[in-house]
Each structure stands twice: as structure tokens, then as C-alpha cells.
Amino acid sequence: MASSIDFTRGEVVHSADTRVTLYGVSWLQYETMLAWRGESPIPRYSYLDGVLEIMSPSFDHERIKSYIGRIVEAYALAVGIEFTPVGSWTLKHALSARGAEPDECYIIGEHVKERPDLVIEVIWTSGGIDKLEIYRGLGVREVWLVKNGAIAVHELVDGTYSERPRSVAFPGLDLALVVELVGEPTASAAQRKIAAWAVGVTSPLT
């Protein structure tokens, strides 16, 4: 189930992502391109069974993913959930021929893990590689897809993603409110409002 509040979006948007898709790319070629790019955060690479997507996110894409990440972090701090943000951590698995670099991702709890517990992906420009199929093969427990003004939560159960009404990692978080707060003029304002809502001090929308 998706939590939906409209914000500017569309098939053709004012600030669209730049994306190139290559076919017939070997795993070695994929890893070579990662090495050539080095520590630069862009472009981001997604790989699935020989298909390589190279994406440079737009301003709007980056703003939305950053707002959502900062809101999630402010909520977790307010309610005492231990987490580690690991950003666009390069996740890959040669045997399943999958690799991805999320918009945002998090480890929940205090222990280092091989995979994040939560991945957040903003689908800002239509089309593109199947991110859920990549994360299924990588064994990521929870994925949020932010698309068309909504957050859809997908939980991995027995090797298949099922849509859920709320987050597994942050079950008390109102996802419709998260999307609404993306419309705040600054990320810091959105953080203050979600923190106030989380501790029950005041309505975040007043």
C-alpha cells in the first residue's frame, strides 16, 4: 500500500534524470566501470543480468531523496531507534549478476551487516531498470519506492517482495506525512516538524 501526497512530478519533468542503458555488459566490464569512476558519487550504476544503467540524478531527484533521508533520520533520533546511514553504498553480488547504488540506505541497530535493512529509491524519471528485482537478488529486506507522489513499501519475504502499508524498519512512521514534509521550504524545517510529531509536542503542519 502506498502513502500518497502529491508533489511536482511527471513523465517529462523540468529537471529530469540523465540516464543511459547499455546491454550485453559483462560482470567484469561492470566492475571495471565502477573502478574507473572511483569515489565519485555520480554517475550511479545499476546492473541486472547484463544490463547496465548509468544515471546522473537531477536536482529534483537529489532534493527529494535528501529530504526523505533527513526526515527519516530525525524521526529515528526522536523515537530512539538506532541506525547507521550508508547513503549510496555500492551493493553487488556476482553470482546473481546484480548491483546497485541506492539513493539512501540504512542499517538498523548497532551491528555491521553485509546488506542494509532499508533502501530508499526515488523513481523520478519514467522507465529504467527494475530496481526491485535487483534488490530481491541482493537480499535487501525492505525497499521504499518513491514514485508519483507516493512511498510504496516492499518487504522481502521468502524471496519475494510484498507491498506493506507501513515500514518494517520504522513501523510508527507516517509515510504520508513524510511525503507531505518533502514540500517544506527547507529540510531543517521538515526535520523539526517530524521530530515534534514523533514526540507528540505539536502538530507538524501548524
N, C-alpha and C. Protein backbone atom coordinates (compact mmCIF):
# COMPACT_ATOMS: atom_id res chain seq x y z
N MET A 1 0.84 -1.19 0.00
CA MET A 1 0.00 0.00 0.00
C MET A 1 0.88 1.24 0.00
N ALA A 2 0.58 2.20 -0.84
CA ALA A 2 1.38 3.41 -0.95
C ALA A 2 0.75 4.53 -0.16
N SER A 3 1.59 5.35 0.47
CA SER A 3 1.14 6.55 1.15
C SER A 3 1.33 7.70 0.19
N SER A 4 0.25 8.43 -0.15
CA SER A 4 0.29 9.35 -1.28
C SER A 4 -0.05 10.78 -0.90
N ILE A 5 0.83 11.70 -1.24
CA ILE A 5 0.60 13.13 -1.21
C ILE A 5 1.28 13.68 -2.45
N ASP A 6 0.59 14.51 -3.25
CA ASP A 6 1.16 14.99 -4.50
C ASP A 6 2.31 15.96 -4.28
N PHE A 7 3.36 15.80 -5.08
CA PHE A 7 4.33 16.86 -5.30
C PHE A 7 4.69 16.84 -6.78
N THR A 8 5.32 17.88 -7.28
CA THR A 8 5.56 18.02 -8.71
C THR A 8 6.25 16.80 -9.28
N ARG A 9 5.70 16.27 -10.37
CA ARG A 9 6.25 15.07 -10.97
C ARG A 9 5.72 14.95 -12.39
N GLY A 10 6.14 13.94 -13.13
CA GLY A 10 5.57 13.72 -14.45
C GLY A 10 6.46 12.87 -15.32
N GLU A 11 5.92 12.42 -16.44
CA GLU A 11 6.70 11.66 -17.39
C GLU A 11 7.84 12.51 -17.94
N VAL A 12 7.54 13.78 -18.21
CA VAL A 12 8.57 14.73 -18.61
C VAL A 12 8.59 15.82 -17.55
N VAL A 13 9.71 16.00 -16.89
CA VAL A 13 9.78 16.92 -15.77
C VAL A 13 10.78 18.02 -16.07
N HIS A 14 10.66 19.13 -15.34
CA HIS A 14 11.53 20.28 -15.55
C HIS A 14 12.99 19.89 -15.34
N SER A 15 13.25 19.04 -14.38
CA SER A 15 14.62 18.63 -14.07
C SER A 15 14.67 17.11 -14.09
N ALA A 16 14.88 16.53 -15.28
CA ALA A 16 14.85 15.08 -15.43
C ALA A 16 16.23 14.47 -15.20
N ASP A 17 16.24 13.22 -14.74
CA ASP A 17 17.50 12.50 -14.60
C ASP A 17 18.11 12.26 -15.98
N THR A 18 19.44 12.17 -16.02
CA THR A 18 20.14 11.76 -17.24
C THR A 18 20.47 10.28 -17.10
N ARG A 19 19.98 9.49 -18.05
CA ARG A 19 20.12 8.04 -17.90
C ARG A 19 20.48 7.40 -19.24
N VAL A 20 21.44 6.49 -19.19
CA VAL A 20 21.85 5.72 -20.36
C VAL A 20 21.80 4.25 -19.98
N THR A 21 21.23 3.41 -20.85
CA THR A 21 21.15 1.97 -20.59
C THR A 21 21.97 1.22 -21.63
N LEU A 22 22.86 0.36 -21.15
CA LEU A 22 23.71 -0.45 -22.02
C LEU A 22 23.35 -1.92 -21.85
N TYR A 23 23.40 -2.68 -22.96
CA TYR A 23 23.04 -4.09 -22.93
C TYR A 23 24.26 -4.95 -23.28
N GLY A 24 24.25 -6.18 -22.81
CA GLY A 24 25.35 -7.10 -23.09
C GLY A 24 26.63 -6.74 -22.37
N VAL A 25 26.49 -6.17 -21.17
CA VAL A 25 27.65 -5.76 -20.37
C VAL A 25 28.02 -6.91 -19.43
N SER A 26 29.27 -7.34 -19.48
CA SER A 26 29.70 -8.43 -18.61
C SER A 26 29.91 -7.93 -17.19
N TRP A 27 29.98 -8.87 -16.25
CA TRP A 27 30.24 -8.50 -14.85
C TRP A 27 31.60 -7.82 -14.72
N LEU A 28 32.59 -8.32 -15.44
CA LEU A 28 33.92 -7.72 -15.40
C LEU A 28 33.89 -6.27 -15.91
N GLN A 29 33.13 -6.04 -16.98
CA GLN A 29 33.01 -4.68 -17.50
C GLN A 29 32.33 -3.76 -16.49
N TYR A 30 31.31 -4.28 -15.83
CA TYR A 30 30.62 -3.50 -14.79
C TYR A 30 31.59 -3.12 -13.67
N GLU A 31 32.34 -4.08 -13.18
CA GLU A 31 33.28 -3.79 -12.10
C GLU A 31 34.40 -2.85 -12.57
N THR A 32 34.79 -2.96 -13.83
CA THR A 32 35.80 -2.05 -14.37
C THR A 32 35.29 -0.62 -14.39
N MET A 33 34.03 -0.43 -14.77
CA MET A 33 33.45 0.91 -14.80
C MET A 33 33.33 1.49 -13.39
N LEU A 34 33.01 0.65 -12.43
CA LEU A 34 32.99 1.11 -11.04
C LEU A 34 34.38 1.58 -10.62
N ALA A 35 35.39 0.83 -11.01
CA ALA A 35 36.76 1.19 -10.65
C ALA A 35 37.19 2.49 -11.32
N TRP A 36 36.82 2.69 -12.57
CA TRP A 36 37.16 3.92 -13.29
C TRP A 36 36.53 5.14 -12.62
N ARG A 37 35.30 4.98 -12.18
CA ARG A 37 34.60 6.11 -11.54
C ARG A 37 35.24 6.47 -10.21
N GLY A 38 35.76 5.49 -9.51
CA GLY A 38 36.41 5.75 -8.23
C GLY A 38 35.42 6.15 -7.15
N GLU A 39 35.80 7.14 -6.35
CA GLU A 39 35.00 7.55 -5.20
C GLU A 39 33.94 8.60 -5.53
N SER A 40 33.84 9.00 -6.79
CA SER A 40 32.83 9.99 -7.17
C SER A 40 31.43 9.44 -6.93
N PRO A 41 30.50 10.25 -6.40
CA PRO A 41 29.15 9.77 -6.14
C PRO A 41 28.29 9.62 -7.39
N ILE A 42 28.72 10.21 -8.49
CA ILE A 42 27.99 10.11 -9.75
C ILE A 42 28.95 9.85 -10.89
N PRO A 43 28.46 9.18 -11.97
CA PRO A 43 27.10 8.65 -12.09
C PRO A 43 26.90 7.42 -11.21
N ARG A 44 25.63 7.05 -11.01
CA ARG A 44 25.31 5.84 -10.26
C ARG A 44 25.03 4.71 -11.23
N TYR A 45 25.49 3.53 -10.86
CA TYR A 45 25.35 2.36 -11.72
C TYR A 45 24.36 1.36 -11.11
N SER A 46 23.50 0.82 -11.98
CA SER A 46 22.63 -0.30 -11.60
C SER A 46 22.85 -1.41 -12.62
N TYR A 47 23.00 -2.64 -12.12
CA TYR A 47 23.33 -3.76 -13.01
C TYR A 47 22.39 -4.92 -12.76
N LEU A 48 21.86 -5.49 -13.85
CA LEU A 48 20.95 -6.63 -13.74
C LEU A 48 21.12 -7.53 -14.96
N ASP A 49 21.73 -8.69 -14.74
CA ASP A 49 21.82 -9.72 -15.79
C ASP A 49 22.31 -9.17 -17.12
N GLY A 50 23.42 -8.43 -17.11
CA GLY A 50 24.00 -7.94 -18.35
C GLY A 50 23.50 -6.58 -18.81
N VAL A 51 22.53 -6.02 -18.11
CA VAL A 51 22.02 -4.68 -18.43
C VAL A 51 22.59 -3.70 -17.42
N LEU A 52 23.22 -2.64 -17.92
CA LEU A 52 23.83 -1.63 -17.06
C LEU A 52 23.14 -0.29 -17.29
N GLU A 53 22.62 0.27 -16.22
CA GLU A 53 22.02 1.61 -16.28
C GLU A 53 22.98 2.60 -15.62
N ILE A 54 23.29 3.66 -16.34
CA ILE A 54 24.16 4.73 -15.84
C ILE A 54 23.30 5.97 -15.65
N MET A 55 23.23 6.47 -14.44
CA MET A 55 22.29 7.55 -14.14
C MET A 55 22.96 8.68 -13.37
N SER A 56 22.74 9.90 -13.86
CA SER A 56 23.12 11.10 -13.13
C SER A 56 21.84 11.76 -12.65
N PRO A 57 21.59 11.79 -11.34
CA PRO A 57 20.32 12.30 -10.83
C PRO A 57 20.19 13.81 -11.01
N SER A 58 18.95 14.23 -11.22
CA SER A 58 18.64 15.66 -11.36
C SER A 58 18.63 16.34 -10.00
N PHE A 59 18.55 17.66 -10.02
CA PHE A 59 18.42 18.43 -8.78
C PHE A 59 17.19 17.98 -8.00
N ASP A 60 16.05 17.85 -8.69
CA ASP A 60 14.81 17.47 -8.01
C ASP A 60 14.92 16.09 -7.38
N HIS A 61 15.50 15.15 -8.11
CA HIS A 61 15.71 13.79 -7.59
C HIS A 61 16.53 13.83 -6.31
N GLU A 62 17.65 14.56 -6.35
CA GLU A 62 18.52 14.65 -5.19
C GLU A 62 17.85 15.36 -4.01
N ARG A 63 17.09 16.39 -4.31
CA ARG A 63 16.40 17.11 -3.23
C ARG A 63 15.40 16.21 -2.53
N ILE A 64 14.60 15.48 -3.30
CA ILE A 64 13.57 14.62 -2.71
C ILE A 64 14.21 13.51 -1.88
N LYS A 65 15.22 12.85 -2.42
CA LYS A 65 15.84 11.74 -1.67
C LYS A 65 16.53 12.26 -0.41
N SER A 66 17.12 13.45 -0.50
CA SER A 66 17.80 14.01 0.68
C SER A 66 16.80 14.42 1.74
N TYR A 67 15.69 15.05 1.34
CA TYR A 67 14.64 15.40 2.30
C TYR A 67 14.14 14.15 3.01
N ILE A 68 13.81 13.11 2.24
CA ILE A 68 13.27 11.90 2.85
C ILE A 68 14.28 11.29 3.81
N GLY A 69 15.53 11.24 3.41
CA GLY A 69 16.56 10.71 4.29
C GLY A 69 16.69 11.49 5.58
N ARG A 70 16.69 12.81 5.49
CA ARG A 70 16.84 13.64 6.68
C ARG A 70 15.60 13.53 7.58
N ILE A 71 14.42 13.40 6.98
CA ILE A 71 13.20 13.23 7.77
C ILE A 71 13.23 11.91 8.53
N VAL A 72 13.60 10.84 7.83
CA VAL A 72 13.70 9.52 8.46
C VAL A 72 14.69 9.56 9.62
N GLU A 73 15.82 10.20 9.42
CA GLU A 73 16.84 10.26 10.47
C GLU A 73 16.37 11.06 11.68
N ALA A 74 15.68 12.17 11.43
CA ALA A 74 15.16 12.98 12.54
C ALA A 74 14.12 12.19 13.33
N TYR A 75 13.29 11.43 12.62
CA TYR A 75 12.29 10.59 13.30
C TYR A 75 12.97 9.53 14.16
N ALA A 76 13.96 8.84 13.59
CA ALA A 76 14.65 7.78 14.33
C ALA A 76 15.32 8.32 15.58
N LEU A 77 15.93 9.49 15.49
CA LEU A 77 16.55 10.11 16.66
C LEU A 77 15.51 10.45 17.72
N ALA A 78 14.36 10.95 17.27
CA ALA A 78 13.32 11.38 18.21
C ALA A 78 12.74 10.21 18.98
N VAL A 79 12.62 9.04 18.33
CA VAL A 79 11.98 7.90 18.99
C VAL A 79 12.99 6.89 19.53
N GLY A 80 14.27 7.16 19.33
CA GLY A 80 15.30 6.30 19.92
C GLY A 80 15.61 5.03 19.15
N ILE A 81 15.44 5.04 17.82
CA ILE A 81 15.81 3.89 17.00
C ILE A 81 17.26 4.04 16.57
N GLU A 82 18.09 3.06 16.89
CA GLU A 82 19.49 3.09 16.49
C GLU A 82 19.62 2.78 15.00
N PHE A 83 20.40 3.59 14.29
CA PHE A 83 20.55 3.38 12.85
C PHE A 83 21.91 3.90 12.40
N THR A 84 22.33 3.41 11.24
CA THR A 84 23.53 3.92 10.58
C THR A 84 23.19 4.24 9.14
N PRO A 85 23.32 5.51 8.71
CA PRO A 85 23.08 5.84 7.30
C PRO A 85 24.29 5.47 6.46
N VAL A 86 24.06 4.78 5.35
CA VAL A 86 25.17 4.39 4.48
C VAL A 86 24.96 4.85 3.04
N GLY A 87 24.10 5.85 2.85
CA GLY A 87 23.99 6.57 1.59
C GLY A 87 23.84 5.69 0.37
N SER A 88 24.69 5.95 -0.64
CA SER A 88 24.65 5.21 -1.90
C SER A 88 25.69 4.09 -1.89
N TRP A 89 25.66 3.30 -0.84
CA TRP A 89 26.55 2.15 -0.68
C TRP A 89 26.46 1.26 -1.92
N THR A 90 27.60 0.94 -2.52
CA THR A 90 27.61 0.07 -3.69
C THR A 90 27.37 -1.37 -3.25
N LEU A 91 26.21 -1.90 -3.62
CA LEU A 91 25.81 -3.27 -3.28
C LEU A 91 25.93 -4.11 -4.54
N LYS A 92 26.60 -5.26 -4.44
CA LYS A 92 26.75 -6.10 -5.63
C LYS A 92 26.94 -7.55 -5.24
N HIS A 93 26.56 -8.42 -6.17
CA HIS A 93 26.68 -9.86 -5.95
C HIS A 93 26.91 -10.53 -7.30
N ALA A 94 28.11 -11.06 -7.49
CA ALA A 94 28.50 -11.58 -8.80
C ALA A 94 27.65 -12.78 -9.22
N LEU A 95 27.36 -13.70 -8.30
CA LEU A 95 26.64 -14.91 -8.67
C LEU A 95 25.23 -14.63 -9.14
N SER A 96 24.58 -13.62 -8.58
CA SER A 96 23.23 -13.26 -9.02
C SER A 96 23.25 -12.19 -10.10
N ALA A 97 24.44 -11.71 -10.47
CA ALA A 97 24.61 -10.69 -11.52
C ALA A 97 23.76 -9.46 -11.25
N ARG A 98 23.93 -8.92 -10.03
CA ARG A 98 23.16 -7.75 -9.64
C ARG A 98 24.05 -6.76 -8.90
N GLY A 99 23.77 -5.49 -9.15
CA GLY A 99 24.49 -4.44 -8.43
C GLY A 99 23.66 -3.17 -8.44
N ALA A 100 23.78 -2.38 -7.38
CA ALA A 100 23.00 -1.14 -7.29
C ALA A 100 23.66 -0.19 -6.31
N GLU A 101 23.29 1.08 -6.45
CA GLU A 101 23.72 2.14 -5.54
C GLU A 101 22.49 2.94 -5.16
N PRO A 102 21.91 2.68 -4.00
CA PRO A 102 20.63 3.29 -3.62
C PRO A 102 20.73 4.81 -3.50
N ASP A 103 19.57 5.46 -3.55
CA ASP A 103 19.54 6.89 -3.21
C ASP A 103 19.92 7.09 -1.75
N GLU A 104 19.31 6.30 -0.88
CA GLU A 104 19.64 6.30 0.55
C GLU A 104 19.49 4.87 1.04
N CYS A 105 20.29 4.49 2.05
CA CYS A 105 20.05 3.20 2.69
C CYS A 105 20.54 3.23 4.13
N TYR A 106 19.98 2.33 4.94
CA TYR A 106 20.21 2.35 6.38
C TYR A 106 20.39 0.95 6.94
N ILE A 107 21.29 0.85 7.89
CA ILE A 107 21.39 -0.32 8.76
C ILE A 107 20.68 0.02 10.06
N ILE A 108 19.78 -0.83 10.48
CA ILE A 108 19.03 -0.61 11.72
C ILE A 108 19.67 -1.43 12.83
N GLY A 109 19.89 -0.80 13.97
CA GLY A 109 20.55 -1.47 15.08
C GLY A 109 22.02 -1.08 15.14
N GLU A 110 22.75 -1.77 16.00
CA GLU A 110 24.13 -1.40 16.28
C GLU A 110 25.16 -2.30 15.61
N HIS A 111 24.73 -3.29 14.85
CA HIS A 111 25.67 -4.26 14.30
C HIS A 111 25.94 -3.99 12.82
N VAL A 112 27.18 -4.16 12.40
CA VAL A 112 27.55 -4.04 11.00
C VAL A 112 26.97 -5.23 10.23
N LYS A 113 26.41 -4.97 9.06
CA LYS A 113 25.78 -6.02 8.27
C LYS A 113 26.29 -5.96 6.84
N GLU A 114 26.10 -7.07 6.11
CA GLU A 114 26.54 -7.13 4.71
C GLU A 114 25.59 -6.40 3.79
N ARG A 115 24.36 -6.20 4.23
CA ARG A 115 23.35 -5.54 3.42
C ARG A 115 22.58 -4.55 4.30
N PRO A 116 22.09 -3.46 3.73
CA PRO A 116 21.26 -2.54 4.52
C PRO A 116 19.92 -3.18 4.84
N ASP A 117 19.30 -2.73 5.92
CA ASP A 117 17.95 -3.17 6.26
C ASP A 117 16.90 -2.44 5.45
N LEU A 118 17.22 -1.22 5.05
CA LEU A 118 16.26 -0.38 4.31
C LEU A 118 16.98 0.35 3.18
N VAL A 119 16.39 0.27 2.00
CA VAL A 119 16.84 1.04 0.84
C VAL A 119 15.72 1.98 0.42
N ILE A 120 16.08 3.21 0.07
CA ILE A 120 15.12 4.18 -0.45
C ILE A 120 15.53 4.55 -1.87
N GLU A 121 14.59 4.40 -2.81
CA GLU A 121 14.84 4.75 -4.20
C GLU A 121 13.78 5.73 -4.70
N VAL A 122 14.22 6.85 -5.24
CA VAL A 122 13.31 7.82 -5.87
C VAL A 122 13.25 7.51 -7.36
N ILE A 123 12.05 7.21 -7.85
CA ILE A 123 11.84 6.96 -9.28
C ILE A 123 11.30 8.26 -9.85
N TRP A 124 12.20 9.11 -10.34
CA TRP A 124 11.82 10.48 -10.72
C TRP A 124 11.52 10.60 -12.20
N THR A 125 12.25 9.89 -13.04
CA THR A 125 12.03 9.91 -14.49
C THR A 125 11.54 8.53 -14.90
N SER A 126 10.51 8.47 -15.75
CA SER A 126 9.86 7.21 -16.08
C SER A 126 10.82 6.25 -16.79
N GLY A 127 10.49 4.95 -16.70
CA GLY A 127 11.31 3.93 -17.34
C GLY A 127 12.45 3.50 -16.44
N GLY A 128 13.39 2.76 -17.02
CA GLY A 128 14.57 2.38 -16.27
C GLY A 128 14.57 0.92 -15.85
N ILE A 129 15.68 0.51 -15.28
CA ILE A 129 15.91 -0.86 -14.87
C ILE A 129 15.03 -1.22 -13.68
N ASP A 130 14.74 -2.51 -13.52
CA ASP A 130 13.86 -2.98 -12.44
C ASP A 130 14.64 -3.03 -11.12
N LYS A 131 14.50 -1.97 -10.33
CA LYS A 131 15.27 -1.88 -9.08
C LYS A 131 14.84 -2.96 -8.08
N LEU A 132 13.55 -3.26 -8.01
CA LEU A 132 13.10 -4.27 -7.06
C LEU A 132 13.72 -5.63 -7.36
N GLU A 133 13.84 -5.96 -8.63
CA GLU A 133 14.43 -7.25 -8.98
C GLU A 133 15.91 -7.29 -8.59
N ILE A 134 16.59 -6.15 -8.73
CA ILE A 134 17.98 -6.10 -8.28
C ILE A 134 18.06 -6.34 -6.78
N TYR A 135 17.26 -5.62 -6.01
CA TYR A 135 17.34 -5.73 -4.56
C TYR A 135 16.84 -7.07 -4.05
N ARG A 136 15.93 -7.70 -4.80
CA ARG A 136 15.50 -9.05 -4.43
C ARG A 136 16.69 -10.00 -4.48
N GLY A 137 17.46 -9.93 -5.57
CA GLY A 137 18.63 -10.78 -5.71
C GLY A 137 19.73 -10.47 -4.72
N LEU A 138 19.77 -9.22 -4.25
CA LEU A 138 20.77 -8.83 -3.27
C LEU A 138 20.34 -9.13 -1.83
N GLY A 139 19.07 -9.50 -1.65
CA GLY A 139 18.59 -9.87 -0.32
C GLY A 139 18.32 -8.70 0.60
N VAL A 140 17.92 -7.55 0.05
CA VAL A 140 17.60 -6.39 0.87
C VAL A 140 16.19 -6.55 1.44
N ARG A 141 16.07 -6.45 2.76
CA ARG A 141 14.82 -6.78 3.43
C ARG A 141 13.68 -5.82 3.10
N GLU A 142 13.97 -4.53 3.01
CA GLU A 142 12.90 -3.54 2.82
C GLU A 142 13.34 -2.49 1.81
N VAL A 143 12.46 -2.19 0.87
CA VAL A 143 12.72 -1.16 -0.14
C VAL A 143 11.54 -0.20 -0.20
N TRP A 144 11.84 1.09 -0.15
CA TRP A 144 10.83 2.12 -0.40
C TRP A 144 11.02 2.63 -1.82
N LEU A 145 9.97 2.59 -2.63
CA LEU A 145 9.98 3.21 -3.94
C LEU A 145 9.15 4.48 -3.87
N VAL A 146 9.80 5.61 -4.13
CA VAL A 146 9.14 6.91 -4.09
C VAL A 146 8.83 7.29 -5.53
N LYS A 147 7.54 7.27 -5.87
CA LYS A 147 7.15 7.46 -7.27
C LYS A 147 5.76 8.07 -7.34
N ASN A 148 5.58 9.02 -8.25
CA ASN A 148 4.28 9.65 -8.47
C ASN A 148 3.67 10.19 -7.19
N GLY A 149 4.49 10.81 -6.35
CA GLY A 149 3.98 11.43 -5.14
C GLY A 149 3.58 10.47 -4.05
N ALA A 150 4.17 9.27 -4.02
CA ALA A 150 3.82 8.27 -3.01
C ALA A 150 5.04 7.47 -2.61
N ILE A 151 4.99 6.92 -1.40
CA ILE A 151 6.01 5.97 -0.94
C ILE A 151 5.36 4.60 -0.86
N ALA A 152 5.87 3.65 -1.63
CA ALA A 152 5.40 2.27 -1.58
C ALA A 152 6.45 1.43 -0.86
N VAL A 153 6.02 0.71 0.17
CA VAL A 153 6.93 -0.11 0.99
C VAL A 153 6.87 -1.55 0.50
N HIS A 154 8.04 -2.14 0.25
CA HIS A 154 8.13 -3.53 -0.19
C HIS A 154 9.01 -4.30 0.78
N GLU A 155 8.46 -5.40 1.32
CA GLU A 155 9.20 -6.25 2.25
C GLU A 155 9.54 -7.57 1.59
N LEU A 156 10.78 -8.02 1.74
CA LEU A 156 11.22 -9.29 1.17
C LEU A 156 10.85 -10.43 2.11
N VAL A 157 9.99 -11.33 1.63
CA VAL A 157 9.56 -12.49 2.41
C VAL A 157 9.68 -13.73 1.52
N ASP A 158 10.49 -14.68 1.96
CA ASP A 158 10.68 -15.93 1.21
C ASP A 158 11.07 -15.66 -0.25
N GLY A 159 11.96 -14.70 -0.45
CA GLY A 159 12.49 -14.44 -1.78
C GLY A 159 11.63 -13.61 -2.69
N THR A 160 10.51 -13.07 -2.16
CA THR A 160 9.60 -12.27 -2.98
C THR A 160 9.22 -11.01 -2.23
N TYR A 161 9.11 -9.89 -2.95
CA TYR A 161 8.67 -8.65 -2.31
C TYR A 161 7.16 -8.58 -2.26
N SER A 162 6.66 -8.19 -1.08
CA SER A 162 5.23 -7.93 -0.89
C SER A 162 5.07 -6.50 -0.42
N GLU A 163 4.05 -5.82 -0.94
CA GLU A 163 3.81 -4.43 -0.55
C GLU A 163 3.16 -4.39 0.83
N ARG A 164 3.60 -3.46 1.65
CA ARG A 164 3.13 -3.32 3.03
C ARG A 164 2.56 -1.93 3.27
N PRO A 165 1.63 -1.80 4.22
CA PRO A 165 1.03 -0.48 4.49
C PRO A 165 1.94 0.46 5.25
N ARG A 166 2.97 -0.09 5.92
CA ARG A 166 3.89 0.76 6.66
C ARG A 166 5.28 0.12 6.69
N SER A 167 6.25 0.91 7.13
CA SER A 167 7.63 0.43 7.13
C SER A 167 7.85 -0.66 8.17
N VAL A 168 8.70 -1.61 7.84
CA VAL A 168 9.13 -2.63 8.79
C VAL A 168 10.19 -2.05 9.72
N ALA A 169 11.11 -1.29 9.15
CA ALA A 169 12.19 -0.70 9.94
C ALA A 169 11.69 0.40 10.88
N PHE A 170 10.70 1.17 10.41
CA PHE A 170 10.16 2.29 11.19
C PHE A 170 8.64 2.18 11.23
N PRO A 171 8.10 1.21 11.97
CA PRO A 171 6.65 0.93 11.91
C PRO A 171 5.76 2.06 12.39
N GLY A 172 6.28 2.95 13.23
CA GLY A 172 5.46 4.04 13.74
C GLY A 172 5.47 5.28 12.87
N LEU A 173 6.22 5.26 11.78
CA LEU A 173 6.38 6.44 10.94
C LEU A 173 5.22 6.57 9.96
N ASP A 174 4.62 7.75 9.91
CA ASP A 174 3.52 8.06 8.99
C ASP A 174 4.13 8.44 7.65
N LEU A 175 4.03 7.55 6.67
CA LEU A 175 4.69 7.78 5.39
C LEU A 175 4.02 8.86 4.56
N ALA A 176 2.71 9.02 4.72
CA ALA A 176 2.03 10.13 4.04
C ALA A 176 2.56 11.46 4.56
N LEU A 177 2.82 11.53 5.84
CA LEU A 177 3.39 12.74 6.43
C LEU A 177 4.81 12.99 5.92
N VAL A 178 5.58 11.93 5.77
CA VAL A 178 6.94 12.07 5.23
C VAL A 178 6.90 12.75 3.87
N VAL A 179 6.02 12.25 2.99
CA VAL A 179 5.93 12.82 1.65
C VAL A 179 5.43 14.26 1.70
N GLU A 180 4.48 14.54 2.58
CA GLU A 180 3.98 15.90 2.71
C GLU A 180 5.09 16.86 3.15
N LEU A 181 5.94 16.40 4.04
CA LEU A 181 7.02 17.25 4.55
C LEU A 181 8.11 17.50 3.51
N VAL A 182 8.13 16.71 2.45
CA VAL A 182 9.06 16.99 1.34
C VAL A 182 8.76 18.36 0.73
N GLY A 183 7.53 18.83 0.90
CA GLY A 183 7.15 20.13 0.39
C GLY A 183 7.57 21.30 1.26
N GLU A 184 8.18 21.05 2.41
CA GLU A 184 8.65 22.14 3.26
C GLU A 184 9.75 22.94 2.56
N PRO A 185 9.86 24.25 2.87
CA PRO A 185 10.86 25.08 2.18
C PRO A 185 12.30 24.68 2.45
N THR A 186 12.57 24.07 3.62
CA THR A 186 13.92 23.60 3.93
C THR A 186 13.85 22.23 4.57
N ALA A 187 14.93 21.47 4.43
CA ALA A 187 15.00 20.15 5.06
C ALA A 187 15.01 20.28 6.58
N SER A 188 15.64 21.33 7.09
CA SER A 188 15.69 21.51 8.55
C SER A 188 14.30 21.76 9.11
N ALA A 189 13.45 22.49 8.37
CA ALA A 189 12.07 22.69 8.81
C ALA A 189 11.32 21.37 8.85
N ALA A 190 11.53 20.54 7.82
CA ALA A 190 10.89 19.23 7.78
C ALA A 190 11.36 18.36 8.94
N GLN A 191 12.64 18.42 9.28
CA GLN A 191 13.17 17.64 10.40
C GLN A 191 12.55 18.08 11.72
N ARG A 192 12.45 19.38 11.92
CA ARG A 192 11.86 19.87 13.17
C ARG A 192 10.41 19.41 13.31
N LYS A 193 9.67 19.43 12.22
CA LYS A 193 8.26 19.07 12.28
C LYS A 193 8.06 17.57 12.51
N ILE A 194 8.88 16.74 11.88
CA ILE A 194 8.72 15.30 12.11
C ILE A 194 9.14 14.94 13.52
N ALA A 195 10.16 15.61 14.05
CA ALA A 195 10.60 15.34 15.43
C ALA A 195 9.53 15.75 16.42
N ALA A 196 8.90 16.91 16.19
CA ALA A 196 7.83 17.37 17.07
C ALA A 196 6.65 16.41 17.01
N TRP A 197 6.31 15.96 15.82
CA TRP A 197 5.21 14.99 15.67
C TRP A 197 5.55 13.69 16.39
N ALA A 198 6.78 13.24 16.25
CA ALA A 198 7.19 11.95 16.83
C ALA A 198 7.08 11.93 18.34
N VAL A 199 7.37 13.04 18.98
CA VAL A 199 7.31 13.09 20.44
C VAL A 199 5.98 13.65 20.93
N GLY A 200 5.08 13.95 20.00
CA GLY A 200 3.74 14.39 20.38
C GLY A 200 3.67 15.78 20.96
N VAL A 201 4.63 16.65 20.60
CA VAL A 201 4.64 18.00 21.14
C VAL A 201 3.59 18.87 20.47
N THR A 202 3.51 18.78 19.13
CA THR A 202 2.59 19.63 18.39
C THR A 202 2.32 19.00 17.05
N SER A 203 1.30 19.47 16.37
CA SER A 203 1.05 19.03 15.01
C SER A 203 2.14 19.58 14.12
N PRO A 204 2.76 18.74 13.25
CA PRO A 204 3.86 19.20 12.43
C PRO A 204 3.42 20.11 11.30
N LEU A 205 2.13 20.22 11.06
CA LEU A 205 1.66 21.00 9.92
C LEU A 205 1.03 22.32 10.34
N THR A 206 1.29 22.77 11.58
CA THR A 206 0.76 24.05 12.03
C THR A 206 1.85 25.09 12.03
